[in-house]
Short mmCIF file of C-alpha atoms in Angstrom, two decimals:
data_model
loop_
_atom_site.label_atom_id
_atom_site.label_comp_id
_atom_site.label_asym_id
_atom_site.label_seq_id
_atom_site.Cartn_x
_atom_site.Cartn_y
_atom_site.Cartn_z
CA UNK A 765 80.87 32.90 -21.16
CA UNK A 766 81.59 36.42 -20.87
CA UNK A 767 78.56 38.47 -19.67
CA UNK A 768 77.69 41.46 -22.11
CA UNK A 769 77.88 45.04 -21.19
CA UNK A 770 74.62 46.39 -20.40
CA UNK A 771 75.81 50.03 -19.92
CA UNK A 772 78.54 51.76 -21.51
CA UNK A 773 79.40 55.35 -20.26
CA UNK A 774 82.12 57.10 -22.73
CA UNK A 775 84.04 60.04 -22.16
CA UNK A 776 81.17 61.89 -20.35
CA UNK A 777 81.91 65.45 -19.23
CA UNK A 778 79.67 67.63 -17.32
CA UNK A 779 80.25 71.40 -16.10
CA UNK A 780 78.25 73.52 -14.00
CA UNK A 781 78.72 77.26 -14.73
CA UNK A 782 77.67 79.87 -11.89
CA UNK A 783 74.95 82.34 -12.69
CA UNK A 784 77.31 85.02 -14.11
CA UNK A 785 78.41 82.13 -16.58
CA UNK A 786 82.22 83.19 -15.93
CA UNK A 787 83.14 80.51 -13.38
CA UNK A 788 82.82 76.90 -14.55
CA UNK A 789 83.09 73.84 -12.34
CA UNK A 790 83.95 70.59 -14.01
CA UNK A 791 82.06 68.01 -12.22
CA UNK A 792 82.71 65.09 -14.61
CA UNK A 793 86.00 65.37 -16.43
CA UNK A 794 86.05 62.46 -18.65
CA UNK A 795 84.22 59.53 -17.40
CA UNK A 796 84.25 55.87 -18.77
CA UNK A 797 82.57 52.92 -17.16
CA UNK A 798 81.11 49.77 -18.23
CA UNK A 799 78.52 47.66 -16.22
CA UNK A 800 77.87 44.12 -17.18
CA UNK A 801 74.44 42.34 -17.11
CA UNK A 802 73.08 41.57 -13.63
CA UNK A 803 76.01 43.40 -11.89
CA UNK A 804 75.29 45.56 -8.77
CA UNK A 805 77.51 48.37 -8.78
CA UNK A 806 77.87 51.11 -5.90
CA UNK A 807 79.03 54.47 -6.77
CA UNK A 808 80.95 56.16 -3.64
CA UNK A 809 82.70 59.30 -2.92
CA UNK A 810 82.67 62.40 -0.97
CA UNK A 811 79.89 65.08 -1.26
CA UNK A 812 80.48 66.94 -4.59
CA UNK A 813 82.27 64.07 -6.40
CA UNK A 814 79.58 64.02 -8.98
CA UNK A 815 78.23 60.58 -8.39
CA UNK A 816 74.55 61.70 -8.23
CA UNK A 817 75.13 63.83 -11.35
CA UNK A 818 76.71 60.73 -13.32
CA UNK A 819 73.54 58.70 -12.14
CA UNK A 820 71.13 61.42 -13.28
CA UNK A 821 72.81 61.84 -16.75
CA UNK A 822 72.54 57.96 -16.92
CA UNK A 823 69.00 58.39 -16.22
CA UNK A 824 68.65 60.93 -18.84
CA UNK A 825 67.38 63.72 -16.50
CA UNK A 826 70.49 65.73 -17.29
CA UNK A 827 72.42 66.37 -20.34
CA UNK A 828 76.37 65.83 -20.54
CA UNK A 829 78.32 68.59 -22.40
CA UNK A 830 80.17 65.93 -24.17
CA UNK A 831 80.30 61.88 -24.44
CA UNK A 832 77.87 59.17 -24.83
CA UNK A 833 75.70 56.56 -23.08
CA UNK A 834 74.80 53.40 -24.51
CA UNK A 835 72.28 50.79 -23.03
CA UNK A 836 72.66 47.46 -24.87
CA UNK A 837 74.67 49.32 -27.52
CA UNK A 838 71.90 51.80 -28.13
CA UNK A 839 72.65 55.36 -27.39
CA UNK A 840 70.23 57.09 -24.95
CA UNK A 841 68.28 60.35 -25.47
CA UNK A 842 66.48 61.38 -22.41
CA UNK A 843 64.92 59.39 -19.79
CA UNK A 844 63.12 56.07 -20.63
CA UNK A 845 61.55 52.98 -19.34
CA UNK A 846 64.65 50.86 -20.09
CA UNK A 847 66.15 52.65 -17.03
CA UNK A 848 64.19 52.57 -13.65
CA UNK A 849 64.97 55.08 -11.12
CA UNK A 850 64.65 55.10 -7.49
CA UNK A 851 64.70 58.75 -5.90
CA UNK A 852 66.35 59.70 -2.61
CA UNK A 853 62.82 60.79 -1.25
CA UNK A 854 61.07 57.94 -3.35
CA UNK A 855 58.89 60.58 -5.37
CA UNK A 856 55.91 58.29 -5.20
CA UNK A 857 52.94 59.87 -6.62
CA UNK A 858 50.91 61.04 -3.60
CA UNK A 859 47.74 61.01 -5.66
CA UNK A 860 48.06 57.45 -6.72
CA UNK A 861 47.56 54.38 -4.66
CA UNK A 862 50.25 51.96 -4.04
CA UNK A 863 48.80 49.77 -6.87
CA UNK A 864 48.54 52.72 -9.20
CA UNK A 865 52.08 53.68 -8.44
CA UNK A 866 53.33 50.39 -9.13
CA UNK A 867 51.61 49.77 -12.23
CA UNK A 868 52.13 53.17 -13.77
CA UNK A 869 54.79 52.23 -16.32
CA UNK A 870 52.49 49.21 -17.39
CA UNK A 871 49.69 51.58 -17.77
CA UNK A 872 51.51 54.01 -19.97
CA UNK A 873 52.41 51.27 -22.34
CA UNK A 874 48.81 50.12 -22.23
CA UNK A 875 49.21 46.64 -20.85
CA UNK A 876 46.31 44.33 -20.70
CA UNK A 877 44.24 43.93 -17.52
CA UNK A 878 45.54 40.41 -16.86
CA UNK A 879 49.18 41.30 -17.34
CA UNK A 880 48.78 44.20 -15.05
CA UNK A 881 46.95 42.03 -12.46
CA UNK A 882 49.66 39.12 -12.92
CA UNK A 883 52.64 41.64 -12.60
CA UNK A 884 51.09 43.43 -9.45
CA UNK A 885 50.64 40.08 -7.60
CA UNK A 886 54.17 39.08 -8.45
CA UNK A 887 55.46 42.41 -7.26
CA UNK A 888 53.39 42.54 -4.03
CA UNK A 889 54.33 39.20 -3.07
CA UNK A 890 58.11 39.87 -3.68
CA UNK A 891 57.99 43.05 -1.76
CA UNK A 892 55.67 41.77 1.14
CA UNK A 893 53.13 44.55 0.33
CA UNK A 894 50.00 42.44 -0.23
CA UNK A 895 47.07 44.27 1.27
CA UNK A 896 48.34 47.56 1.10
CA UNK A 897 47.74 48.04 -2.67
CA UNK A 898 44.76 50.42 -1.98
CA UNK A 899 46.57 52.67 0.38
CA UNK A 900 48.10 56.04 -0.49
CA UNK A 901 51.87 56.72 0.06
CA UNK A 902 51.18 58.99 3.07
CA UNK A 903 49.52 56.03 4.80
CA UNK A 904 53.02 53.95 4.49
CA UNK A 905 55.85 53.56 6.69
CA UNK A 906 59.40 54.68 5.24
CA UNK A 907 60.28 50.96 4.52
CA UNK A 908 57.08 50.45 2.71
CA UNK A 909 57.64 53.60 0.70
CA UNK A 910 60.97 52.27 -0.30
CA UNK A 911 59.59 48.99 -1.28
CA UNK A 912 56.90 50.59 -3.51
CA UNK A 913 59.51 52.90 -5.07
CA UNK A 914 61.67 49.90 -5.95
CA UNK A 915 58.69 47.89 -7.31
CA UNK A 916 57.42 50.87 -9.37
CA UNK A 917 60.88 51.16 -10.88
CA UNK A 918 61.19 47.60 -11.79
CA UNK A 919 57.59 46.80 -12.85
CA UNK A 920 58.27 47.34 -16.52
CA UNK A 921 61.48 45.14 -16.18
CA UNK A 922 64.01 47.84 -17.16
CA UNK A 923 67.41 46.78 -18.34
CA UNK A 924 69.05 48.91 -15.63
CA UNK A 925 67.87 50.11 -12.07
CA UNK A 926 69.31 53.26 -10.86
CA UNK A 927 69.19 54.29 -7.02
CA UNK A 928 70.08 57.47 -5.79
CA UNK A 929 71.01 57.19 -2.07
CA UNK A 930 67.82 55.48 -1.22
CA UNK A 931 68.63 55.19 2.40
CA UNK A 932 70.26 58.63 3.03
CA UNK A 933 67.34 59.80 4.92
CA UNK A 934 66.99 56.86 7.23
CA UNK A 935 68.48 57.00 10.72
CA UNK A 936 71.21 54.76 11.59
CA UNK A 937 69.21 52.10 13.52
CA UNK A 938 66.62 51.50 10.82
CA UNK A 939 69.34 51.75 8.10
CA UNK A 940 70.91 48.37 8.52
CA UNK A 941 67.26 46.77 8.76
CA UNK A 942 66.43 48.60 5.40
CA UNK A 943 69.52 47.82 3.94
CA UNK A 944 68.70 44.08 4.41
CA UNK A 945 65.34 44.54 3.01
CA UNK A 946 66.66 46.60 0.03
CA UNK A 947 69.17 43.91 -0.77
CA UNK A 948 66.56 41.14 -0.60
CA UNK A 949 64.45 43.07 -3.02
CA UNK A 950 67.39 43.91 -5.45
CA UNK A 951 68.46 40.13 -5.26
CA UNK A 952 64.93 38.93 -6.26
CA UNK A 953 64.72 41.53 -8.90
CA UNK A 954 67.70 40.15 -10.53
CA UNK A 955 68.38 43.28 -12.51
CA UNK A 956 71.47 45.26 -13.52
CA UNK A 957 71.79 47.78 -10.80
CA UNK A 958 73.71 51.02 -10.05
CA UNK A 959 73.22 52.73 -6.50
CA UNK A 960 74.69 55.94 -5.39
CA UNK A 961 75.80 55.79 -1.55
CA UNK A 962 78.13 57.66 0.78
CA UNK A 963 78.31 54.83 3.14
CA UNK A 964 80.99 52.33 2.62
CA UNK A 965 79.25 49.51 4.56
CA UNK A 966 76.20 49.84 2.46
CA UNK A 967 78.31 49.41 -0.56
CA UNK A 968 80.44 46.45 0.80
CA UNK A 969 77.15 44.66 2.09
CA UNK A 970 75.23 45.04 -1.35
CA UNK A 971 77.60 45.52 -4.11
CA UNK A 972 79.53 43.29 -6.69
CA UNK A 973 81.76 46.08 -7.60
CA UNK A 974 82.31 49.48 -5.90
CA UNK A 975 83.52 52.71 -7.93
CA UNK A 976 85.27 55.30 -6.04
CA UNK A 977 84.99 58.74 -7.33
CA UNK A 978 87.08 61.77 -6.41
CA UNK A 979 85.88 65.41 -6.28
CA UNK A 980 88.56 66.26 -9.07
CA UNK A 981 86.34 66.20 -11.83
CA UNK A 982 84.65 63.02 -10.90
CA UNK A 983 87.72 60.84 -11.52
CA UNK A 984 87.29 57.20 -10.92
CA UNK A 985 90.08 56.22 -8.43
CA UNK A 986 89.17 52.80 -7.60
CA UNK A 987 87.09 50.02 -9.48
CA UNK A 988 86.95 47.66 -6.57
CA UNK A 989 85.51 44.05 -7.12
CA UNK A 990 83.98 42.34 -4.15
CA UNK A 991 84.38 38.63 -4.39
CA UNK A 992 82.32 37.49 -1.40
CA UNK A 993 79.40 35.07 -1.10
CA UNK A 994 76.08 36.25 -0.23
CA UNK A 995 74.33 37.03 2.06
CA UNK A 996 77.40 38.75 3.50
CA UNK A 997 78.28 38.51 7.27
CA UNK A 998 79.22 42.03 8.26
CA UNK A 999 81.42 40.88 10.98
CA UNK A 1000 83.70 38.25 8.83
CA UNK A 1001 87.23 39.21 8.38
CA UNK A 1002 86.89 39.44 4.62
CA UNK A 1003 84.02 41.81 4.82
CA UNK A 1004 85.95 43.99 7.44
CA UNK A 1005 89.00 43.72 5.10
CA UNK A 1006 87.15 44.91 2.10
CA UNK A 1007 85.48 47.90 4.17
CA UNK A 1008 88.74 48.76 5.37
CA UNK A 1009 90.33 48.96 1.99
CA UNK A 1010 87.34 50.86 0.53
CA UNK A 1011 87.55 53.52 3.34
CA UNK A 1012 91.28 53.99 2.56
CA UNK A 1013 90.30 54.83 -0.97
CA UNK A 1014 87.44 57.09 0.22
CA UNK A 1015 90.08 58.93 2.38
CA UNK A 1016 92.42 59.17 -0.45
CA UNK A 1017 89.49 60.64 -2.47
CA UNK A 1018 88.73 62.98 0.21
CA UNK A 1019 92.28 64.16 0.18
CA UNK A 1020 92.25 64.78 -3.54
CA UNK A 1021 89.17 66.68 -2.88
CA UNK A 1022 90.83 68.96 -0.31
CA UNK A 1023 93.81 69.71 -2.78
CA UNK A 1024 91.59 70.42 -5.62
CA UNK A 1025 89.47 73.04 -3.94
CA UNK A 1026 92.09 73.95 -1.54
CA UNK B 1254 59.14 59.09 29.21
CA UNK B 1255 58.25 59.81 25.86
CA UNK B 1256 55.94 62.65 25.39
CA UNK B 1257 52.84 61.75 23.35
CA UNK B 1258 52.33 64.14 20.14
CA UNK B 1259 48.86 62.81 19.61
CA UNK B 1260 46.07 65.11 19.73
CA UNK B 1261 44.01 65.36 22.94
CA UNK B 1262 40.80 63.41 22.29
CA UNK B 1263 37.34 64.91 22.87
CA UNK B 1264 35.87 68.37 22.30
CA UNK B 1265 38.77 70.14 23.73
CA UNK B 1266 40.88 69.58 20.28
CA UNK B 1267 37.96 70.54 18.25
CA UNK B 1268 38.28 74.16 16.95
CA UNK B 1269 34.61 74.12 16.36
CA UNK B 1270 33.89 73.96 19.94
CA UNK B 1271 35.87 77.17 20.31
CA UNK B 1272 34.03 78.83 17.49
CA UNK B 1273 30.76 78.24 19.40
CA UNK B 1274 32.14 79.68 22.39
CA UNK B 1275 33.32 82.73 20.79
CA UNK B 1276 30.07 83.16 18.75
CA UNK B 1277 27.98 82.78 22.15
CA UNK B 1278 30.19 85.26 23.73
CA UNK B 1279 29.87 87.87 21.00
CA UNK B 1280 26.23 87.47 20.94
CA UNK B 1281 26.05 87.93 24.57
CA UNK B 1282 28.19 91.11 24.59
CA UNK B 1283 25.97 92.49 21.69
CA UNK B 1284 22.63 91.68 23.72
CA UNK B 1285 23.90 93.50 26.60
CA UNK B 1286 25.30 96.43 24.84
CA UNK B 1287 22.17 96.81 22.51
CA UNK B 1288 19.98 96.83 25.45
CA UNK B 1289 21.98 99.51 27.39
CA UNK B 1290 22.12 101.64 24.12
CA UNK B 1291 19.25 104.27 23.72
CA UNK B 1292 20.03 105.07 20.22
CA UNK B 1293 19.17 101.91 18.23
CA UNK B 1294 20.33 103.59 14.96
CA UNK B 1295 24.02 103.27 16.17
CA UNK B 1296 23.70 99.76 17.72
CA UNK B 1297 20.26 97.87 16.93
CA UNK B 1298 19.47 95.38 19.72
CA UNK B 1299 20.51 91.71 19.20
CA UNK B 1300 16.92 90.52 19.47
CA UNK B 1301 15.59 92.88 16.81
CA UNK B 1302 18.30 91.77 14.27
CA UNK B 1303 17.65 88.10 14.86
CA UNK B 1304 13.81 88.56 14.13
CA UNK B 1305 14.83 90.51 10.95
CA UNK B 1306 17.08 87.70 9.99
CA UNK B 1307 14.37 85.31 10.40
CA UNK B 1308 11.80 87.41 8.60
CA UNK B 1309 14.22 87.77 5.65
CA UNK B 1310 14.77 84.28 5.49
CA UNK B 1311 11.10 83.50 4.94
CA UNK B 1312 10.66 86.40 2.49
CA UNK B 1313 10.23 85.36 -0.95
CA UNK B 1314 11.55 88.37 -2.36
CA UNK B 1315 14.83 88.29 -0.53
CA UNK B 1316 15.20 84.63 -1.22
CA UNK B 1317 14.76 85.31 -4.93
CA UNK B 1318 17.27 87.95 -5.07
CA UNK B 1319 19.76 85.83 -3.01
CA UNK B 1320 19.26 83.13 -5.73
CA UNK B 1321 19.72 85.82 -8.52
CA UNK B 1322 23.09 87.12 -6.85
CA UNK B 1323 24.35 83.36 -6.28
CA UNK B 1324 23.58 82.52 -10.02
CA UNK B 1325 25.78 85.63 -10.98
CA UNK B 1326 28.49 84.80 -8.70
CA UNK B 1327 28.74 81.10 -9.85
CA UNK B 1328 28.40 82.11 -13.45
CA UNK B 1329 31.16 84.79 -13.23
CA UNK B 1330 33.05 82.21 -11.17
CA UNK B 1331 32.86 79.49 -13.85
CA UNK B 1332 34.16 81.91 -16.48
CA UNK B 1333 37.04 82.71 -14.13
CA UNK B 1334 37.75 79.07 -13.52
CA UNK B 1335 37.53 78.00 -17.21
CA UNK B 1336 39.71 80.86 -18.40
CA UNK B 1337 42.05 81.26 -15.44
CA UNK B 1338 43.10 77.36 -14.96
CA UNK B 1339 44.14 76.69 -18.30
CA UNK B 1340 46.00 79.83 -18.59
CA UNK B 1341 47.74 79.18 -15.18
CA UNK B 1342 48.53 75.68 -16.13
CA UNK B 1343 50.04 76.81 -19.37
CA UNK B 1344 52.19 79.43 -17.40
CA UNK B 1345 53.13 77.34 -14.70
CA UNK B 1346 54.21 74.48 -17.03
CA UNK B 1347 56.15 76.31 -19.70
CA UNK B 1348 58.61 78.93 -18.95
CA UNK B 1349 58.28 80.46 -22.15
CA UNK B 1350 54.43 80.90 -21.98
CA UNK B 1351 55.07 82.35 -18.51
CA UNK B 1352 57.58 85.08 -19.87
CA UNK B 1353 55.33 85.81 -22.93
CA UNK B 1354 52.07 86.14 -21.00
CA UNK B 1355 53.29 87.70 -17.69
CA UNK B 1356 53.44 91.42 -18.66
CA UNK B 1357 49.83 91.37 -19.89
CA UNK B 1358 48.61 89.42 -16.90
CA UNK B 1359 50.45 91.63 -14.45
CA UNK B 1360 49.51 94.87 -15.87
CA UNK B 1361 45.88 94.04 -16.50
CA UNK B 1362 45.31 92.82 -12.86
CA UNK B 1363 46.66 96.25 -11.63
CA UNK B 1364 43.45 97.97 -13.08
CA UNK B 1365 40.77 98.59 -10.38
CA UNK B 1366 37.71 96.62 -10.95
CA UNK B 1367 35.67 99.84 -10.83
CA UNK B 1368 37.57 101.28 -13.82
CA UNK B 1369 36.18 98.52 -15.88
CA UNK B 1370 32.47 99.31 -15.01
CA UNK B 1371 31.80 101.90 -17.97
CA UNK B 1372 33.48 99.50 -20.49
CA UNK B 1373 31.64 96.45 -18.94
CA UNK B 1374 28.33 98.48 -19.59
CA UNK B 1375 29.10 99.44 -23.02
CA UNK B 1376 30.19 95.88 -23.84
CA UNK B 1377 27.42 93.87 -22.28
CA UNK B 1378 24.79 96.32 -21.95
CA UNK B 1379 22.65 96.65 -18.80
CA UNK B 1380 21.56 93.76 -16.75
CA UNK B 1381 23.38 90.72 -15.63
CA UNK B 1382 26.36 90.87 -18.31
CA UNK B 1383 28.55 93.60 -16.54
CA UNK B 1384 28.00 91.99 -13.25
CA UNK B 1385 29.14 88.57 -14.36
CA UNK B 1386 31.82 90.09 -16.28
CA UNK B 1387 33.34 92.01 -13.23
CA UNK B 1388 33.12 88.99 -10.95
CA UNK B 1389 34.83 86.82 -13.51
CA UNK B 1390 37.35 89.61 -14.06
CA UNK B 1391 38.27 89.78 -10.31
CA UNK B 1392 38.42 86.04 -10.10
CA UNK B 1393 40.30 85.12 -13.14
CA UNK B 1394 43.75 86.64 -11.88
CA UNK B 1395 43.52 84.76 -8.55
CA UNK B 1396 42.81 81.66 -10.53
CA UNK B 1397 45.65 82.23 -12.90
CA UNK B 1398 48.18 83.10 -10.01
CA UNK B 1399 47.24 80.18 -7.78
CA UNK B 1400 47.34 77.74 -10.64
CA UNK B 1401 50.82 79.11 -11.77
CA UNK B 1402 52.17 78.45 -8.10
CA UNK B 1403 50.55 75.22 -7.76
CA UNK B 1404 52.13 73.96 -10.92
CA UNK B 1405 55.56 75.23 -10.07
CA UNK B 1406 55.38 73.76 -6.73
CA UNK B 1407 55.18 70.30 -7.96
CA UNK B 1408 58.24 68.28 -7.05
CA UNK B 1409 60.65 67.97 -9.94
CA UNK B 1410 61.11 64.48 -9.23
CA UNK B 1411 57.52 63.56 -10.10
CA UNK B 1412 58.33 64.83 -13.61
CA UNK B 1413 61.41 62.78 -13.71
CA UNK B 1414 59.59 59.68 -12.35
CA UNK B 1415 57.00 59.77 -14.90
CA UNK B 1416 59.35 60.49 -17.54
CA UNK B 1417 61.58 57.54 -16.71
CA UNK B 1418 58.53 55.39 -16.59
CA UNK B 1419 57.90 56.04 -20.02
CA UNK B 1420 55.36 58.98 -19.99
CA UNK B 1421 55.12 61.35 -23.00
CA UNK B 1422 54.77 65.11 -22.53
CA UNK B 1423 50.72 64.75 -22.56
CA UNK B 1424 50.76 61.90 -20.18
CA UNK B 1425 53.02 63.91 -17.62
CA UNK B 1426 50.48 66.78 -17.99
CA UNK B 1427 47.60 64.31 -17.30
CA UNK B 1428 49.10 62.34 -14.85
CA UNK B 1429 51.43 64.63 -12.86
CA UNK B 1430 50.62 68.27 -13.53
CA UNK B 1431 46.87 68.20 -13.24
CA UNK B 1432 46.65 66.01 -10.13
CA UNK B 1433 49.75 67.68 -8.59
CA UNK B 1434 48.35 71.19 -8.95
CA UNK B 1435 44.77 70.21 -7.98
CA UNK B 1436 45.21 71.49 -4.29
CA UNK B 1437 46.34 74.78 -5.42
CA UNK B 1438 43.76 75.21 -8.13
CA UNK B 1439 41.01 74.37 -5.67
CA UNK B 1440 42.42 77.10 -3.31
CA UNK B 1441 42.49 79.70 -6.25
CA UNK B 1442 38.61 78.64 -6.81
CA UNK B 1443 37.74 79.12 -3.21
CA UNK B 1444 39.46 82.40 -3.28
CA UNK B 1445 37.98 83.53 -6.65
CA UNK B 1446 34.43 82.57 -5.32
CA UNK B 1447 35.13 84.91 -2.06
CA UNK B 1448 36.25 87.85 -4.29
CA UNK B 1449 33.14 87.40 -6.50
CA UNK B 1450 30.83 87.62 -3.53
CA UNK B 1451 32.81 90.89 -2.66
CA UNK B 1452 32.73 92.45 -5.92
CA UNK B 1453 28.88 91.35 -6.73
CA UNK B 1454 27.72 94.58 -4.90
#
């Protein structure tokens, strides 16, 4: 059976004007994209290609000048709990404990005590955070913060999980380890996911599909499907082949950017 | 070898130990200088001031006056807090409110506090009223400005996070704006009390 579209992005246009309102910079020209149920999509592209802008428009934090976004065929108006968001710096509320952060979405919709306790137990087990629920974010390691951020975003079972370069601030040695951790979490969360990254290896390791965007009005220059079994072996010929292909697309995108701005 | 950035344990890392040394040093200098001076109007001796201090501590009249002053400061501060914090929260959260109220706040706070004394006496009569008013008046702008800054310093992503988890505007204020600005409001409160003490005279 054909999987249904969870997300439909139609003709999204976003323009940034400078302070004088004279010079305009078209970040996203005319973006169309569909994401199917349970799909794991990575948006890649050089800096300034509009990948984070597109993600924030889907989240509802930013408004597009034109176009529509539908979640399950319903148009979105601003942010909502149907789209969980994991921020680059995690943005965990420092005044709340791990438990309060994770259960915040459930608190907002006045979930019962039993429902909250069951969901918390389930999420803590999934993220190996048991025993840390009374700690505050400042007491956690980077990896633990990431897990709390993902758990908070998926606690209310959103239709779509959006991640904005969740591993950007992590140094190279920790990065692979945290990629694997994040990958395991996302697999057990089993949610439709869009993740922005600038790391091709991260995209090949995690995604079902990689969208390569270019700095020329955010144009999608490749919609690349990765038909590989999971978990993926980073040294397999197939893996390296996909990585090479995507790197070529990314260089192409980079060249487009140079021509566009130069 | 990795250099440890941990604090050195023991009294050396404790600033209070240094404070005590500075205090004892200052007392010693005062003691020596006081005993060498012949004119005690210029510099009273250390021991006479210590005696006077302990006499004052046990004097009923002084303690009563101290209590009256503290009551005035706390009362004035309470007004400053109850008026300043909500106005600061509103101005920090809403750009429109900030633009609308800023001209009035900025011009009113430039007026020297002594200039308000005659008006305060006319409005509140003689007694505690004008004093409490002036303490509140000096504290309220500190409260407002610190609260505005505290709200504006809250990371935008906390608002986004709360909204994306389903928070309404009021829930964002309750769960993000209030706790997020608390440290700044607290600092404003400390400064306002300090200013209150200074203006009580």
